[in-house]
Tab-separated table of C-alpha atoms in Angstrom:
chain	number	residue	atom	x	y	z
A	107	SER	CA	0.000	0.000	0.000
A	108	GLN	CA	1.049	3.616	-0.409
A	109	GLN	CA	0.778	4.739	3.151
A	110	GLY	CA	2.673	3.772	6.247
A	111	GLU	CA	2.626	4.999	9.756
A	112	GLU	CA	2.307	8.210	11.655
A	113	ASP	CA	3.876	8.714	15.010
A	114	PRO	CA	3.223	9.350	17.675
A	115	GLN	CA	-0.376	8.141	17.719
A	116	ALA	CA	-1.069	10.603	20.493
A	117	LEU	CA	0.831	13.623	21.758
A	118	SER	CA	0.046	15.787	24.749
A	119	ILE	CA	2.014	18.957	25.403
A	120	GLN	CA	1.716	22.247	27.235
A	121	GLU	CA	0.520	25.382	25.519
A	122	GLY	CA	3.432	27.298	24.072
A	123	GLU	CA	5.545	24.220	23.401
A	124	ASN	CA	6.303	22.930	19.932
A	125	ALA	CA	4.607	19.809	18.593
A	126	THR	CA	6.252	17.496	16.096
A	127	MET	CA	4.434	14.745	14.246
A	128	ASN	CA	5.992	12.285	11.834
A	129	CYS	CA	4.687	10.409	8.848
A	130	SER	CA	6.174	7.647	6.739
A	131	TYR	CA	5.003	6.266	3.434
A	132	LYS	CA	5.931	3.402	1.184
A	133	THR	CA	5.776	4.330	-2.489
A	134	SER	CA	6.839	7.211	-4.734
A	135	ILE	CA	4.712	10.288	-4.352
A	136	ASN	CA	3.760	13.407	-6.269
A	137	ASN	CA	3.147	15.373	-3.101
A	138	LEU	CA	2.411	14.978	0.590
A	139	GLN	CA	-0.221	16.951	2.433
A	140	TRP	CA	-1.176	17.502	6.036
A	141	TYR	CA	-4.760	17.816	7.195
A	142	ARG	CA	-6.313	18.691	10.498
A	143	GLN	CA	-9.521	17.210	11.886
A	144	ASN	CA	-11.333	18.550	14.904
A	145	SER	CA	-13.320	15.888	16.716
A	146	GLY	CA	-16.323	14.820	14.669
A	147	ARG	CA	-15.657	17.356	11.943
A	148	GLY	CA	-14.350	17.353	8.395
A	149	LEU	CA	-10.735	17.493	7.360
A	150	VAL	CA	-9.111	20.823	6.685
A	151	HIS	CA	-6.107	21.141	4.426
A	152	LEU	CA	-3.091	22.691	6.144
A	153	ILE	CA	-0.115	22.492	3.842
A	154	LEU	CA	1.184	20.677	0.768
A	155	ILE	CA	4.783	19.829	-0.037
A	156	ARG	CA	5.811	18.547	-3.427
A	157	SER	CA	8.205	15.660	-3.939
A	158	ASN	CA	10.936	18.018	-5.164
A	159	GLU	CA	10.678	20.235	-2.086
A	160	ARG	CA	12.422	19.602	1.207
A	161	GLU	CA	10.858	22.151	3.531
A	162	LYS	CA	7.873	24.435	3.567
A	163	HIS	CA	6.495	26.978	5.999
A	164	SER	CA	3.039	28.374	6.568
A	165	GLY	CA	2.539	30.556	9.607
A	166	ARG	CA	3.335	28.416	12.663
A	167	LEU	CA	3.571	25.281	10.544
A	168	ARG	CA	6.766	23.820	9.197
A	169	VAL	CA	6.774	20.704	7.050
A	170	THR	CA	9.799	18.719	5.956
A	171	LEU	CA	9.989	15.961	3.395
A	172	ASP	CA	12.752	13.397	2.999
A	173	THR	CA	12.002	11.337	-0.084
A	174	SER	CA	15.065	9.144	0.449
A	175	LYS	CA	13.625	8.027	3.786
A	176	LYS	CA	10.030	8.325	2.600
A	177	SER	CA	9.137	10.406	5.596
A	178	SER	CA	7.729	13.796	6.515
A	179	SER	CA	7.350	15.788	9.682
A	180	LEU	CA	4.930	18.504	10.723
A	181	LEU	CA	6.079	20.996	13.323
A	182	ILE	CA	3.619	23.321	15.018
A	183	THR	CA	5.431	26.044	16.884
A	184	ALA	CA	4.147	27.941	19.902
A	185	SER	CA	1.155	25.652	20.266
A	186	ARG	CA	-2.223	26.928	21.390
A	187	ALA	CA	-5.155	25.165	23.009
A	188	ALA	CA	-7.041	25.644	19.738
A	189	ASP	CA	-4.483	23.439	17.986
A	190	THR	CA	-5.969	20.436	19.775
A	191	ALA	CA	-7.090	18.123	16.967
A	192	SER	CA	-6.061	15.067	14.974
A	193	TYR	CA	-3.475	15.608	12.280
A	194	PHE	CA	-3.222	13.384	9.231
A	195	CYS	CA	-0.651	13.163	6.512
A	196	ALA	CA	-1.852	12.144	3.080
A	197	THR	CA	0.106	11.212	-0.008
A	198	LYS	CA	-0.732	11.661	-3.640
A	199	GLY	CA	0.857	9.067	-5.853
A	200	VAL	CA	2.464	9.451	-9.237
A	201	GLN	CA	1.225	8.225	-12.616
A	202	GLY	CA	-1.924	10.293	-12.670
A	203	ALA	CA	-3.326	9.007	-9.397
A	204	GLN	CA	-6.048	11.242	-8.058
A	205	LYS	CA	-6.716	9.800	-4.664
A	206	LEU	CA	-5.043	10.793	-1.439
A	207	VAL	CA	-3.971	8.014	0.887
A	208	PHE	CA	-4.189	8.986	4.541
A	209	GLY	CA	-2.131	7.884	7.490
A	210	GLN	CA	-3.486	6.805	10.851
A	211	GLY	CA	-3.168	10.281	12.299
A	212	THR	CA	-1.763	11.823	15.436
A	213	ARG	CA	-4.108	12.958	18.157
A	214	LEU	CA	-2.636	16.211	19.520
A	215	THR	CA	-3.771	17.628	22.850
A	216	ILE	CA	-2.579	21.050	23.958
A	217	ASN	CA	-2.960	21.567	27.680
A	218	PRO	CA	-3.572	25.163	28.793
B	248	GLU	CA	-15.822	31.182	1.350
B	249	PRO	CA	-17.072	28.335	-0.863
B	250	GLU	CA	-17.518	25.048	0.909
B	251	VAL	CA	-18.545	21.480	0.346
B	252	THR	CA	-21.878	20.710	1.960
B	253	GLN	CA	-23.176	17.298	2.935
B	254	THR	CA	-26.568	15.993	3.953
B	255	PRO	CA	-27.724	14.426	6.132
B	256	SER	CA	-25.337	15.090	8.978
B	257	HIS	CA	-26.464	11.890	10.667
B	258	GLN	CA	-28.534	8.988	9.395
B	259	VAL	CA	-29.614	5.920	11.306
B	260	THR	CA	-30.805	2.974	9.240
B	261	GLN	CA	-31.632	-0.684	9.576
B	262	MET	CA	-29.329	-3.304	8.131
B	263	GLY	CA	-30.318	-4.117	4.552
B	264	GLN	CA	-31.822	-0.715	3.835
B	265	GLU	CA	-30.670	1.577	1.071
B	266	VAL	CA	-28.998	4.842	1.979
B	267	ILE	CA	-28.222	7.864	-0.161
B	268	LEU	CA	-25.736	10.424	1.069
B	269	ARG	CA	-25.706	13.751	-0.678
B	270	CYS	CA	-22.970	16.269	-1.346
B	271	VAL	CA	-22.792	19.628	-3.044
B	272	PRO	CA	-19.173	20.179	-4.098
B	273	ILE	CA	-17.656	23.606	-4.610
B	274	SER	CA	-19.190	24.964	-7.795
B	275	ASN	CA	-16.143	25.298	-10.047
B	276	HIS	CA	-14.539	22.040	-8.952
B	277	LEU	CA	-14.255	19.202	-11.415
B	278	TYR	CA	-13.087	16.226	-9.345
B	279	PHE	CA	-15.214	14.625	-6.681
B	280	TYR	CA	-14.446	12.033	-4.043
B	281	TRP	CA	-15.964	9.971	-1.286
B	282	TYR	CA	-13.952	8.869	1.696
B	283	ARG	CA	-15.052	7.118	4.845
B	284	GLN	CA	-13.756	7.019	8.386
B	285	ILE	CA	-14.767	4.296	10.772
B	286	LEU	CA	-14.818	5.654	14.310
B	287	GLY	CA	-11.305	6.150	15.613
B	288	GLN	CA	-9.658	4.896	12.460
B	289	LYS	CA	-7.989	6.448	9.465
B	290	VAL	CA	-9.681	8.083	6.511
B	291	GLU	CA	-10.128	5.597	3.667
B	292	PHE	CA	-10.571	6.378	-0.010
B	293	LEU	CA	-13.708	5.010	-1.640
B	294	VAL	CA	-14.066	6.528	-5.091
B	295	SER	CA	-13.138	9.426	-7.326
B	296	PHE	CA	-15.359	10.838	-10.043
B	297	TYR	CA	-14.588	13.054	-12.998
B	298	ASN	CA	-16.389	13.938	-16.191
B	299	ASN	CA	-19.465	11.958	-15.148
B	300	GLU	CA	-17.684	8.707	-14.577
B	301	ILE	CA	-15.724	6.875	-11.924
B	302	SER	CA	-12.022	7.453	-12.428
B	303	GLU	CA	-10.703	5.405	-9.539
B	304	LYS	CA	-12.157	3.214	-6.807
B	305	SER	CA	-10.917	1.164	-3.891
B	306	GLU	CA	-11.587	-2.445	-2.913
B	307	ILE	CA	-14.099	-1.137	-0.379
B	308	PHE	CA	-16.218	0.293	-3.188
B	309	ASP	CA	-17.927	-2.947	-4.204
B	310	ASP	CA	-21.214	-3.593	-6.011
B	311	GLN	CA	-23.178	-2.309	-3.034
B	312	PHE	CA	-21.869	1.194	-3.630
B	313	SER	CA	-22.629	3.580	-6.453
B	314	VAL	CA	-22.101	7.248	-7.144
B	315	GLU	CA	-23.998	9.647	-9.306
B	316	ARG	CA	-24.008	13.264	-10.316
B	317	PRO	CA	-27.685	13.607	-11.172
B	318	ASP	CA	-27.538	17.307	-11.946
B	319	GLY	CA	-25.002	20.091	-12.120
B	320	SER	CA	-24.585	20.452	-8.401
B	321	ASN	CA	-25.245	17.260	-6.429
B	322	PHE	CA	-22.914	14.295	-6.025
B	323	THR	CA	-24.428	11.277	-4.294
B	324	LEU	CA	-23.203	8.064	-2.728
B	325	LYS	CA	-25.680	5.206	-2.594
B	326	ILE	CA	-25.305	2.097	-0.492
B	327	ARG	CA	-27.831	-0.430	-1.745
B	328	SER	CA	-28.086	-2.834	1.164
B	329	THR	CA	-26.346	-1.534	4.251
B	330	LYS	CA	-24.337	-3.757	6.561
B	331	LEU	CA	-23.330	-3.183	10.152
B	332	GLU	CA	-19.756	-2.577	9.032
B	333	ASP	CA	-20.878	0.318	6.825
B	334	SER	CA	-21.329	2.372	9.970
B	335	ALA	CA	-18.862	5.209	9.576
B	336	MET	CA	-18.447	8.872	8.816
B	337	TYR	CA	-18.622	9.480	5.079
B	338	PHE	CA	-16.808	12.488	3.712
B	339	CYS	CA	-17.309	14.098	0.356
B	340	ALA	CA	-14.448	16.102	-1.124
B	341	SER	CA	-13.761	18.023	-4.266
B	342	ASN	CA	-10.960	19.821	-6.026
B	343	GLN	CA	-10.471	21.889	-9.102
B	344	ASP	CA	-7.047	20.843	-10.174
B	345	ARG	CA	-6.109	17.188	-10.129
B	346	SER	CA	-2.434	17.967	-10.434
B	347	THR	CA	-2.159	19.652	-7.046
B	348	GLY	CA	-4.387	17.272	-5.165
B	349	GLU	CA	-5.453	19.562	-2.327
B	350	LEU	CA	-8.913	18.404	-1.333
B	351	PHE	CA	-11.759	20.394	0.152
B	352	PHE	CA	-13.816	18.249	2.494
B	353	GLY	CA	-17.360	18.506	3.713
B	354	GLU	CA	-18.272	18.087	7.359
B	355	GLY	CA	-19.295	14.506	6.811
B	356	SER	CA	-22.400	12.346	7.107
B	357	ARG	CA	-22.437	9.962	10.021
B	358	LEU	CA	-24.097	6.670	9.076
B	359	THR	CA	-25.222	4.315	11.811
B	360	VAL	CA	-26.454	0.895	10.719
B	361	LEU	CA	-28.427	-1.042	13.305
């Protein structure tokens, strides 16, 4: 399958700390995306990194991609209680594939 | 801001009944998707739809499932004879540009099969 694991499965930190989540995948990709899901809600796109990019920033988000290791990380700096949610990585394959393949997700809890 | 809307938000049905979940994608989007998420598990791809036909589907999307775009705005997922294991959150998504792949998701329809 295209997707692998995310770790940790759950992460609990204090407000103001940085949160790092990791994602691994198995096959060649066109791009990798991170989504956020509040409990019981839909997924919201956060950031996309293409296979030829190594790092990308968006506000308090920083994403890295290592295609040699088939892994990505999402860093949220200066976390806030409102960042509490599940975070999923999703990969888009090559060869015209349209679908995104999602990881298991990391449940992030920010304690005030 | 344009959004994907889904109805119903929650549907409870008896095993063996037919269910239709409805979605209104963002108006200028061309690619449409259904995903599902069993409680506490990952989001799983079901089907993608473009130019009035299925372009890709997963093993989950068997003969019990069908999709349709009956008019210019709605995109529906039908489950012909529901099973207990169909209980899940079903998400509709759409995008304009297949090459980028960023998806816009609806809030989901929770299906409970009793």
